Amino acid sequence: MKRKHEFFGFLRKSGIRRQLYVIYVLAVFLPVILIGVFLVGNTYNLLTGYHRDLLESDNLRVRTILFEITTQAYNISEELSFDEGVHSVLKGKYASEEAFVDMVNAHSSVVDNYMYHYTEIEEIDIYCDNPDFFTYKQYQNADKVAETDWYQRAVSQNSVFWKEMQNIDEHGNQYWSLCLVRQIPLVHSDYNAVLVIRISDNYLKTRINSQEYRNSASVDKGVVFYASDRENYGKAQLMDIDYDENYFQYIGSKKIQNHTCFVGVSTLRLYQSDSKIYICTVNDKSYDNIRSIIETCLIIILLAILVPGILVHFFTTYFTGRVSTLRHVIHQASNEDYDFKEIVRGGDELSEAFADLEVMVQRIKEKDALMYETMLNDQELVNEQQKMEFKMLASQINPHFLYNTLETIRMKAYTAGDKEVATAIKLLGKSMRYVLENSGTAFTSLQEELNHIEIYMKIQKLRFGEKFDYVFAIDEGMDVSKCITLPLLFQPIVENAILHGLEEKETEGLVTVRIMHVAEGGVCIAVSDNGCGMNQKALERLRADIVTKNPEKKERIGLYNINQRVKLCYGDAYGMTIDSARDEGTTIALHLPEKVYHDI
């Protein structure tokens, strides 16, 4: 408290100009310096963390791609290693090269299929030390590779391993690629066979290449078999890697060619193999971007100090001049000279002190105007409430009027002897009543929803006659009257089954609605038809349409909306599944949690 009084005493003894300069130093210069240092440091840490996260994300992307490709290659190798046609070629006895070629052509469909239909595979080679063996298509005599370390390793172990291999393309250019190597077990044979699947480097570039990040990959302690920069092929990784560590990972900075870069290294343990792929991701632009942002922040801090300082200097000169003018006005007021309205100009406290009366009058006028505006708004609100009450009353009257009108028409049809029309109108009225009563509700009972579905199918049977029939199947012991569900949920599914599933059926169509308990404690409502069904391509397209909204396909919007309603209400664990096969019909199932009325 004493220091506070001393400080204000110092200011009171100083002139206005000096006071403003002191305030500038205490209120602007020092806080900007302190806050600027904190913000620059925090910004640096945030940017560093941000770029590290992006780097780690891209490294994970590359790791995922390589895992997908290598796993696919392993599955292909499994098929080839135990294929009877491949074994027949490898264990055969051939009197001539023509016999060998005929045998290969007779059993080459499996290998050719993988070569031609899997773009990630550049080449498949099968080496065998069978003395009657020749080189044709993917089959190679093992004489040229028998002494290589990878061949010796393959014939000495049963497990799969991966290795980078150098190859020469048709133009004579050397390049590296990732290869799967494994022994092909030949039962009751003295021969050895080795399968080599070479992954396409062009395919890897297409999948992995990024404009912002440079990636490289190597197997075990080998050299780089893939790199964004071609000059890095066949060289060691840019980072020192601890190969003895079970899962080596590093995210940080490193100087590469005298340039500081963000570097991320991770380990990918390959499927069903002891081999590991080390993936190195480099971003050499991150630190430049961070440096540029930090320099911009420093320039902003400098401007935040200089600009207020210049403004304070000019304002001090201007303000002290206005204070002198105010002193002159006060002197005039002391002499009863009140004609000074044009002397003190401006809109700050100095001019307001001179014109208090005008300000007071102006404020009174503003408050009166504000009060009047408030009254108008209140009256407008009352009018809107009256309109809403009228609309609510009308919304209550209209459905009853509609039901009464339908009932009058039904009785006239019944009186006229047209019982079918009377029945149709009765069913329509029940359906409309259910829809209108549940349009604004959150939940309804499963029994009421099934009653609505049955009414809907009765209406459709009036339309289609003997084209189809329907069956309800409910698990024993299941009380659907106590189970709750979302209203108006199943009618679009049943409509889809009748209009699309049974479209090609003229007679004997059947729609089955099954309500079942499932093992996870939920309820499954499945709507099945015995119609034409769908092929696999159409089924996958329909499954995609219920997950992602496609505005161009209006006919699928109902199923999409149902799936989204279930997921929004109950979570991603629940929703719609679709199963179908050509000429076997279609089943659309909704998986819901089993809830009863006391749960909500």
Tab-separated table of N, CA and C in Angstrom, residues 436-572:
chain	number	residue	atom	x	y	z
A	436	LEU	N	-48.748	-39.399	-38.163
A	436	LEU	CA	-48.920	-38.056	-37.601
A	436	LEU	C	-48.668	-38.037	-36.092
A	437	GLU	N	-49.131	-39.076	-35.395
A	437	GLU	CA	-48.945	-39.104	-33.945
A	437	GLU	C	-47.480	-39.289	-33.548
A	438	ASN	N	-46.685	-39.892	-34.410
A	438	ASN	CA	-45.293	-40.177	-34.063
A	438	ASN	C	-44.298	-39.260	-34.770
A	439	SER	N	-44.766	-38.266	-35.512
A	439	SER	CA	-43.846	-37.374	-36.231
A	439	SER	C	-42.983	-36.572	-35.268
A	440	GLY	N	-43.508	-36.239	-34.092
A	440	GLY	CA	-42.723	-35.424	-33.156
A	440	GLY	C	-42.254	-36.180	-31.936
A	441	THR	N	-42.436	-37.530	-31.905
A	441	THR	CA	-42.031	-38.306	-30.740
A	441	THR	C	-40.645	-38.898	-30.932
A	442	ALA	N	-39.999	-39.163	-29.798
A	442	ALA	CA	-38.638	-39.703	-29.861
A	442	ALA	C	-38.638	-41.225	-29.901
A	443	PHE	N	-39.581	-41.880	-29.202
A	443	PHE	CA	-39.586	-43.333	-29.126
A	443	PHE	C	-41.035	-43.831	-29.203
A	444	THR	N	-41.167	-45.094	-29.589
A	444	THR	CA	-42.452	-45.778	-29.585
A	444	THR	C	-42.181	-47.248	-29.265
A	445	SER	N	-43.227	-47.997	-29.002
A	445	SER	CA	-43.020	-49.410	-28.711
A	445	SER	C	-42.795	-50.190	-30.001
A	446	LEU	N	-42.055	-51.279	-29.888
A	446	LEU	CA	-41.797	-52.124	-31.046
A	446	LEU	C	-43.100	-52.754	-31.542
A	447	GLN	N	-44.049	-53.018	-30.612
A	447	GLN	CA	-45.334	-53.592	-31.003
A	447	GLN	C	-46.103	-52.631	-31.911
A	448	GLU	N	-46.118	-51.327	-31.541
A	448	GLU	CA	-46.834	-50.347	-32.358
A	448	GLU	C	-46.178	-50.204	-33.720
A	449	GLU	N	-44.852	-50.251	-33.755
A	449	GLU	CA	-44.146	-50.135	-35.027
A	449	GLU	C	-44.458	-51.345	-35.926
A	450	LEU	N	-44.540	-52.547	-35.334
A	450	LEU	CA	-44.871	-53.743	-36.108
A	450	LEU	C	-46.327	-53.699	-36.592
A	451	ASN	N	-47.224	-53.145	-35.751
A	451	ASN	CA	-48.617	-52.989	-36.192
A	451	ASN	C	-48.688	-52.067	-37.404
A	452	HIS	N	-47.891	-50.983	-37.364
A	452	HIS	CA	-47.876	-50.058	-38.503
A	452	HIS	C	-47.346	-50.752	-39.768
A	453	ILE	N	-46.327	-51.588	-39.613
A	453	ILE	CA	-45.775	-52.313	-40.752
A	453	ILE	C	-46.821	-53.281	-41.328
A	454	GLU	N	-47.558	-53.941	-40.435
A	454	GLU	CA	-48.578	-54.876	-40.909
A	454	GLU	C	-49.679	-54.144	-41.678
A	455	ILE	N	-50.059	-52.957	-41.175
A	455	ILE	CA	-51.066	-52.151	-41.893
A	455	ILE	C	-50.536	-51.771	-43.267
A	456	TYR	N	-49.257	-51.370	-43.301
A	456	TYR	CA	-48.657	-50.969	-44.578
A	456	TYR	C	-48.667	-52.142	-45.572
A	457	MET	N	-48.331	-53.351	-45.096
A	457	MET	CA	-48.292	-54.499	-46.000
A	457	MET	C	-49.706	-54.912	-46.444
A	458	LYS	N	-50.701	-54.705	-45.580
A	458	LYS	CA	-52.067	-54.986	-46.002
A	458	LYS	C	-52.483	-54.037	-47.125
A	459	ILE	N	-52.061	-52.756	-46.994
A	459	ILE	CA	-52.359	-51.795	-48.062
A	459	ILE	C	-51.683	-52.221	-49.357
A	460	GLN	N	-50.433	-52.657	-49.276
A	460	GLN	CA	-49.703	-53.084	-50.464
A	460	GLN	C	-50.326	-54.340	-51.082
A	461	LYS	N	-50.843	-55.230	-50.230
A	461	LYS	CA	-51.493	-56.425	-50.771
A	461	LYS	C	-52.769	-56.051	-51.525
A	462	LEU	N	-53.464	-55.008	-51.057
A	462	LEU	CA	-54.619	-54.531	-51.815
A	462	LEU	C	-54.192	-54.038	-53.186
A	463	ARG	N	-52.976	-53.505	-53.258
A	463	ARG	CA	-52.461	-52.982	-54.530
A	463	ARG	C	-51.959	-54.100	-55.434
A	464	PHE	N	-51.182	-55.037	-54.878
A	464	PHE	CA	-50.512	-56.039	-55.698
A	464	PHE	C	-51.244	-57.378	-55.730
A	465	GLY	N	-52.254	-57.556	-54.883
A	465	GLY	CA	-53.009	-58.805	-54.910
A	465	GLY	C	-52.179	-59.988	-54.421
A	466	GLU	N	-52.135	-61.070	-55.246
A	466	GLU	CA	-51.450	-62.294	-54.855
A	466	GLU	C	-49.965	-62.284	-55.215
A	467	LYS	N	-49.424	-61.128	-55.535
A	467	LYS	CA	-47.999	-61.064	-55.916
A	467	LYS	C	-47.095	-61.469	-54.754
A	468	PHE	N	-47.507	-61.128	-53.516
A	468	PHE	CA	-46.643	-61.466	-52.388
A	468	PHE	C	-47.494	-61.709	-51.149
A	469	ASP	N	-46.858	-62.312	-50.160
A	469	ASP	CA	-47.447	-62.490	-48.835
A	469	ASP	C	-46.392	-62.093	-47.808
A	470	TYR	N	-46.777	-62.045	-46.550
A	470	TYR	CA	-45.820	-61.620	-45.516
A	470	TYR	C	-45.976	-62.482	-44.269
A	471	VAL	N	-44.888	-62.551	-43.516
A	471	VAL	CA	-44.849	-63.371	-42.298
A	471	VAL	C	-44.091	-62.592	-41.229
A	472	PHE	N	-44.599	-62.614	-39.993
A	472	PHE	CA	-43.892	-62.066	-38.840
A	472	PHE	C	-43.392	-63.224	-37.984
A	473	ALA	N	-42.100	-63.179	-37.639
A	473	ALA	CA	-41.509	-64.230	-36.797
A	473	ALA	C	-40.824	-63.566	-35.607
A	474	ILE	N	-41.349	-63.827	-34.397
A	474	ILE	CA	-40.819	-63.193	-33.180
A	474	ILE	C	-40.267	-64.281	-32.276
A	475	ASP	N	-39.058	-64.059	-31.752
A	475	ASP	CA	-38.434	-65.035	-30.850
A	475	ASP	C	-39.340	-65.320	-29.663
A	476	GLU	N	-39.331	-66.568	-29.252
A	476	GLU	CA	-40.143	-66.981	-28.119
A	476	GLU	C	-39.663	-66.276	-26.846
A	477	GLY	N	-40.617	-65.796	-26.059
A	477	GLY	CA	-40.274	-65.117	-24.813
A	477	GLY	C	-39.958	-63.644	-24.973
A	478	MET	N	-40.076	-63.123	-26.152
A	478	MET	CA	-39.753	-61.719	-26.402
A	478	MET	C	-41.039	-60.898	-26.399
A	479	ASP	N	-41.142	-59.928	-25.461
A	479	ASP	CA	-42.329	-59.089	-25.327
A	479	ASP	C	-42.092	-57.788	-26.083
A	480	VAL	N	-42.581	-57.738	-27.339
A	480	VAL	CA	-42.327	-56.559	-28.168
A	480	VAL	C	-43.110	-55.348	-27.692
A	481	SER	N	-44.133	-55.550	-26.852
A	481	SER	CA	-44.896	-54.401	-26.354
A	481	SER	C	-44.106	-53.598	-25.333
A	482	LYS	N	-43.100	-54.219	-24.717
A	482	LYS	CA	-42.288	-53.518	-23.728
A	482	LYS	C	-40.991	-52.975	-24.323
A	483	CYS	N	-40.629	-53.438	-25.497
A	483	CYS	CA	-39.411	-52.935	-26.135
A	483	CYS	C	-39.712	-51.612	-26.825
A	484	ILE	N	-38.767	-50.695	-26.755
A	484	ILE	CA	-38.952	-49.399	-27.413
A	484	ILE	C	-38.006	-49.297	-28.597
A	485	THR	N	-38.398	-48.459	-29.535
A	485	THR	CA	-37.566	-48.235	-30.718
A	485	THR	C	-37.889	-46.852	-31.264
A	486	LEU	N	-37.149	-46.449	-32.273
A	486	LEU	CA	-37.414	-45.175	-32.938
A	486	LEU	C	-38.666	-45.323	-33.809
A	487	PRO	N	-39.531	-44.318	-33.847
A	487	PRO	CA	-40.746	-44.439	-34.669
A	487	PRO	C	-40.430	-44.303	-36.150
A	488	LEU	N	-41.310	-44.890	-36.979
A	488	LEU	CA	-41.242	-44.773	-38.445
A	488	LEU	C	-39.886	-45.239	-38.966
A	489	LEU	N	-39.387	-46.361	-38.413
A	489	LEU	CA	-38.035	-46.816	-38.742
A	489	LEU	C	-38.031	-47.932	-39.788
A	490	PHE	N	-39.050	-48.791	-39.790
A	490	PHE	CA	-38.977	-50.010	-40.597
A	490	PHE	C	-39.773	-49.932	-41.898
A	491	GLN	N	-40.701	-48.985	-42.015
A	491	GLN	CA	-41.546	-48.931	-43.213
A	491	GLN	C	-40.753	-48.765	-44.505
A	492	PRO	N	-39.700	-47.876	-44.541
A	492	PRO	CA	-38.918	-47.783	-45.785
A	492	PRO	C	-38.213	-49.088	-46.143
A	493	ILE	N	-37.819	-49.876	-45.141
A	493	ILE	CA	-37.148	-51.150	-45.428
A	493	ILE	C	-38.130	-52.139	-46.049
A	494	VAL	N	-39.346	-52.206	-45.473
A	494	VAL	CA	-40.364	-53.099	-46.029
A	494	VAL	C	-40.758	-52.645	-47.431
A	495	GLU	N	-40.868	-51.334	-47.609
A	495	GLU	CA	-41.195	-50.796	-48.939
A	495	GLU	C	-40.118	-51.171	-49.949
A	496	ASN	N	-38.860	-51.109	-49.536
A	496	ASN	CA	-37.750	-51.489	-50.416
A	496	ASN	C	-37.851	-52.968	-50.802
A	497	ALA	N	-38.232	-53.815	-49.832
A	497	ALA	CA	-38.349	-55.248	-50.114
A	497	ALA	C	-39.464	-55.525	-51.117
A	498	ILE	N	-40.604	-54.809	-50.980
A	498	ILE	CA	-41.745	-55.069	-51.863
A	498	ILE	C	-41.505	-54.510	-53.256
A	499	LEU	N	-41.070	-53.241	-53.323
A	499	LEU	CA	-40.970	-52.555	-54.615
A	499	LEU	C	-39.731	-52.954	-55.402
A	500	HIS	N	-38.627	-53.226	-54.708
A	500	HIS	CA	-37.379	-53.547	-55.402
A	500	HIS	C	-37.028	-55.040	-55.306
A	501	GLY	N	-37.122	-55.587	-54.071
A	501	GLY	CA	-36.750	-56.986	-53.913
A	501	GLY	C	-37.658	-57.925	-54.690
A	502	LEU	N	-38.976	-57.634	-54.687
A	502	LEU	CA	-39.937	-58.509	-55.364
A	502	LEU	C	-40.382	-57.945	-56.709
A	503	GLU	N	-39.571	-57.054	-57.270
A	503	GLU	CA	-39.952	-56.378	-58.513
A	503	GLU	C	-40.186	-57.374	-59.656
A	504	GLU	N	-39.338	-58.393	-59.737
A	504	GLU	CA	-39.444	-59.346	-60.831
A	504	GLU	C	-40.380	-60.513	-60.518
A	505	LYS	N	-40.971	-60.517	-59.330
A	505	LYS	CA	-41.883	-61.594	-58.934
A	505	LYS	C	-43.309	-61.259	-59.384
A	506	GLU	N	-43.937	-62.196	-60.040
A	506	GLU	CA	-45.336	-62.023	-60.394
A	506	GLU	C	-46.255	-62.658	-59.355
A	507	THR	N	-45.812	-63.781	-58.809
A	507	THR	CA	-46.577	-64.471	-57.765
A	507	THR	C	-45.591	-65.078	-56.784
A	508	GLU	N	-46.137	-65.585	-55.633
A	508	GLU	CA	-45.387	-66.336	-54.623
A	508	GLU	C	-44.247	-65.522	-54.010
A	509	GLY	N	-44.355	-64.212	-54.028
A	509	GLY	CA	-43.386	-63.392	-53.306
A	509	GLY	C	-43.646	-63.483	-51.805
A	510	LEU	N	-42.603	-63.365	-51.027
A	510	LEU	CA	-42.731	-63.492	-49.569
A	510	LEU	C	-41.809	-62.488	-48.887
A	511	VAL	N	-42.386	-61.708	-47.974
A	511	VAL	CA	-41.613	-60.783	-47.139
A	511	VAL	C	-41.687	-61.291	-45.706
A	512	THR	N	-40.537	-61.514	-45.106
A	512	THR	CA	-40.468	-62.059	-43.749
A	512	THR	C	-39.845	-61.018	-42.824
A	513	VAL	N	-40.553	-60.733	-41.722
A	513	VAL	CA	-40.037	-59.796	-40.713
A	513	VAL	C	-39.703	-60.610	-39.474
A	514	ARG	N	-38.411	-60.674	-39.130
A	514	ARG	CA	-37.963	-61.465	-37.979
A	514	ARG	C	-37.480	-60.526	-36.878
A	515	ILE	N	-37.913	-60.802	-35.629
A	515	ILE	CA	-37.455	-60.049	-34.466
A	515	ILE	C	-36.734	-61.042	-33.566
A	516	MET	N	-35.439	-60.808	-33.387
A	516	MET	CA	-34.597	-61.808	-32.721
A	516	MET	C	-33.745	-61.156	-31.638
A	517	HIS	N	-33.477	-61.946	-30.592
A	517	HIS	CA	-32.429	-61.593	-29.634
A	517	HIS	C	-31.075	-61.947	-30.253
A	518	VAL	N	-30.063	-61.143	-29.958
A	518	VAL	CA	-28.704	-61.463	-30.404
A	518	VAL	C	-27.830	-61.678	-29.186
A	519	ALA	N	-26.682	-62.308	-29.435
A	519	ALA	CA	-25.819	-62.728	-28.327
A	519	ALA	C	-25.288	-61.547	-27.528
A	520	GLU	N	-25.126	-60.382	-28.169
A	520	GLU	CA	-24.535	-59.234	-27.478
A	520	GLU	C	-25.539	-58.514	-26.586
A	521	GLY	N	-26.780	-59.013	-26.483
A	521	GLY	CA	-27.752	-58.366	-25.629
A	521	GLY	C	-28.612	-57.351	-26.337
A	522	GLY	N	-28.650	-57.365	-27.648
A	522	GLY	CA	-29.437	-56.414	-28.409
A	522	GLY	C	-30.580	-57.104	-29.125
A	523	VAL	N	-31.209	-56.343	-30.008
A	523	VAL	CA	-32.339	-56.837	-30.795
A	523	VAL	C	-31.998	-56.664	-32.266
A	524	CYS	N	-32.334	-57.654	-33.061
A	524	CYS	CA	-32.130	-57.588	-34.508
A	524	CYS	C	-33.490	-57.720	-35.187
A	525	ILE	N	-33.832	-56.729	-36.014
A	525	ILE	CA	-35.056	-56.769	-36.807
A	525	ILE	C	-34.631	-56.948	-38.256
A	526	ALA	N	-34.921	-58.114	-38.831
A	526	ALA	CA	-34.473	-58.442	-40.184
A	526	ALA	C	-35.681	-58.542	-41.113
A	527	VAL	N	-35.603	-57.838	-42.238
A	527	VAL	CA	-36.651	-57.882	-43.272
A	527	VAL	C	-36.069	-58.601	-44.479
A	528	SER	N	-36.642	-59.759	-44.830
A	528	SER	CA	-36.111	-60.573	-45.918
A	528	SER	C	-37.160	-60.722	-47.012
A	529	ASP	N	-36.670	-60.865	-48.242
A	529	ASP	CA	-37.567	-61.172	-49.354
A	529	ASP	C	-36.968	-62.326	-50.154
A	530	ASN	N	-37.782	-63.003	-50.896
A	530	ASN	CA	-37.317	-64.128	-51.733
A	530	ASN	C	-37.250	-63.714	-53.189
A	531	GLY	N	-36.877	-62.441	-53.429
A	531	GLY	CA	-36.834	-61.910	-54.781
A	531	GLY	C	-35.560	-62.264	-55.516
A	532	CYS	N	-35.224	-61.439	-56.503
A	532	CYS	CA	-34.111	-61.738	-57.409
A	532	CYS	C	-32.754	-61.525	-56.759
A	533	GLY	N	-32.698	-60.724	-55.664
A	533	GLY	CA	-31.423	-60.489	-55.021
A	533	GLY	C	-30.503	-59.595	-55.844
A	534	MET	N	-29.260	-59.532	-55.441
A	534	MET	CA	-28.264	-58.676	-56.108
A	534	MET	C	-26.955	-59.430	-56.265
A	535	ASN	N	-26.190	-59.022	-57.262
A	535	ASN	CA	-24.844	-59.546	-57.379
A	535	ASN	C	-23.931	-58.817	-56.392
A	536	GLN	N	-22.696	-59.292	-56.280
A	536	GLN	CA	-21.782	-58.754	-55.261
A	536	GLN	C	-21.475	-57.274	-55.503
A	537	LYS	N	-21.347	-56.901	-56.768
A	537	LYS	CA	-21.008	-55.499	-57.075
A	537	LYS	C	-22.145	-54.571	-56.661
A	538	ALA	N	-23.375	-54.945	-56.988
A	538	ALA	CA	-24.523	-54.114	-56.614
A	538	ALA	C	-24.688	-54.072	-55.096
A	539	LEU	N	-24.405	-55.210	-54.436
A	539	LEU	CA	-24.510	-55.251	-52.974
A	539	LEU	C	-23.506	-54.302	-52.322
A	540	GLU	N	-22.264	-54.328	-52.799
A	540	GLU	CA	-21.243	-53.433	-52.232
A	540	GLU	C	-21.615	-51.974	-52.474
A	541	ARG	N	-22.192	-51.683	-53.631
A	541	ARG	CA	-22.598	-50.310	-53.929
A	541	ARG	C	-23.720	-49.860	-52.991
A	542	LEU	N	-24.672	-50.758	-52.720
A	542	LEU	CA	-25.756	-50.424	-51.799
A	542	LEU	C	-25.229	-50.232	-50.385
A	543	ARG	N	-24.305	-51.100	-49.968
A	543	ARG	CA	-23.715	-50.941	-48.626
A	543	ARG	C	-22.992	-49.607	-48.479
A	544	ALA	N	-22.337	-49.194	-49.539
A	544	ALA	CA	-21.654	-47.891	-49.491
A	544	ALA	C	-22.658	-46.751	-49.428
A	545	ASP	N	-23.798	-46.886	-50.117
A	545	ASP	CA	-24.783	-45.803	-50.160
A	545	ASP	C	-25.444	-45.574	-48.814
A	546	ILE	N	-25.567	-46.625	-47.974
A	546	ILE	CA	-26.197	-46.406	-46.671
A	546	ILE	C	-25.230	-45.819	-45.670
A	547	VAL	N	-23.955	-45.772	-46.005
A	547	VAL	CA	-22.942	-45.180	-45.107
A	547	VAL	C	-22.638	-43.759	-45.503
A	548	THR	N	-22.492	-43.514	-46.810
A	548	THR	CA	-22.153	-42.185	-47.315
A	548	THR	C	-23.305	-41.671	-48.156
A	549	LYS	N	-23.759	-40.468	-47.843
A	549	LYS	CA	-24.906	-39.895	-48.547
A	549	LYS	C	-24.519	-39.512	-49.964
A	550	ASN	N	-25.317	-39.984	-50.927
A	550	ASN	CA	-25.083	-39.662	-52.332
A	550	ASN	C	-26.311	-38.924	-52.852
A	551	PRO	N	-26.210	-37.581	-52.995
A	551	PRO	CA	-27.401	-36.807	-53.407
A	551	PRO	C	-27.910	-37.171	-54.789
A	552	GLU	N	-27.101	-37.829	-55.611
A	552	GLU	CA	-27.524	-38.176	-56.962
A	552	GLU	C	-28.420	-39.409	-56.976
A	553	LYS	N	-28.452	-40.180	-55.879
A	553	LYS	CA	-29.240	-41.414	-55.829
A	553	LYS	C	-30.399	-41.212	-54.860
A	554	LYS	N	-31.508	-40.717	-55.372
A	554	LYS	CA	-32.647	-40.403	-54.519
A	554	LYS	C	-33.295	-41.668	-53.959
A	555	GLU	N	-33.169	-42.814	-54.708
A	555	GLU	CA	-33.869	-44.013	-54.272
A	555	GLU	C	-33.230	-44.646	-53.048
A	556	ARG	N	-32.009	-44.297	-52.732
A	556	ARG	CA	-31.335	-44.911	-51.571
A	556	ARG	C	-31.366	-44.015	-50.345
A	557	ILE	N	-31.951	-42.819	-50.435
A	557	ILE	CA	-31.868	-41.863	-49.340
A	557	ILE	C	-32.615	-42.358	-48.108
A	558	GLY	N	-33.709	-43.158	-48.313
A	558	GLY	CA	-34.461	-43.663	-47.172
A	558	GLY	C	-33.626	-44.598	-46.315
A	559	LEU	N	-32.923	-45.551	-46.940
A	559	LEU	CA	-32.078	-46.480	-46.184
A	559	LEU	C	-30.929	-45.737	-45.522
A	560	TYR	N	-30.359	-44.744	-46.202
A	560	TYR	CA	-29.274	-43.947	-45.593
A	560	TYR	C	-29.770	-43.217	-44.351
A	561	ASN	N	-30.955	-42.609	-44.436
A	561	ASN	CA	-31.490	-41.866	-43.297
A	561	ASN	C	-31.764	-42.784	-42.114
A	562	ILE	N	-32.283	-43.987	-42.369
A	562	ILE	CA	-32.542	-44.933	-41.280
A	562	ILE	C	-31.238	-45.302	-40.583
A	563	ASN	N	-30.224	-45.630	-41.363
A	563	ASN	CA	-28.923	-46.007	-40.782
A	563	ASN	C	-28.356	-44.867	-39.948
A	564	GLN	N	-28.458	-43.631	-40.443
A	564	GLN	CA	-27.925	-42.482	-39.705
A	564	GLN	C	-28.724	-42.215	-38.433
A	565	ARG	N	-30.063	-42.390	-38.496
A	565	ARG	CA	-30.876	-42.183	-37.287
A	565	ARG	C	-30.465	-43.150	-36.188
A	566	VAL	N	-30.266	-44.411	-36.545
A	566	VAL	CA	-29.885	-45.420	-35.545
A	566	VAL	C	-28.525	-45.089	-34.946
A	567	LYS	N	-27.554	-44.740	-35.794
A	567	LYS	CA	-26.203	-44.463	-35.292
A	567	LYS	C	-26.176	-43.198	-34.446
A	568	LEU	N	-26.931	-42.164	-34.832
A	568	LEU	CA	-26.965	-40.936	-34.048
A	568	LEU	C	-27.631	-41.157	-32.694
A	569	CYS	N	-28.631	-42.050	-32.652
A	569	CYS	CA	-29.360	-42.272	-31.403
A	569	CYS	C	-28.633	-43.231	-30.472
A	570	TYR	N	-28.078	-44.328	-31.049
A	570	TYR	CA	-27.519	-45.385	-30.203
A	570	TYR	C	-26.001	-45.505	-30.279
A	571	GLY	N	-25.357	-44.917	-31.284
A	571	GLY	CA	-23.912	-45.048	-31.414
A	571	GLY	C	-23.530	-45.885	-32.628
A	572	ASP	N	-22.227	-45.847	-32.953
A	572	ASP	CA	-21.728	-46.533	-34.147
A	572	ASP	C	-21.773	-48.055	-34.041
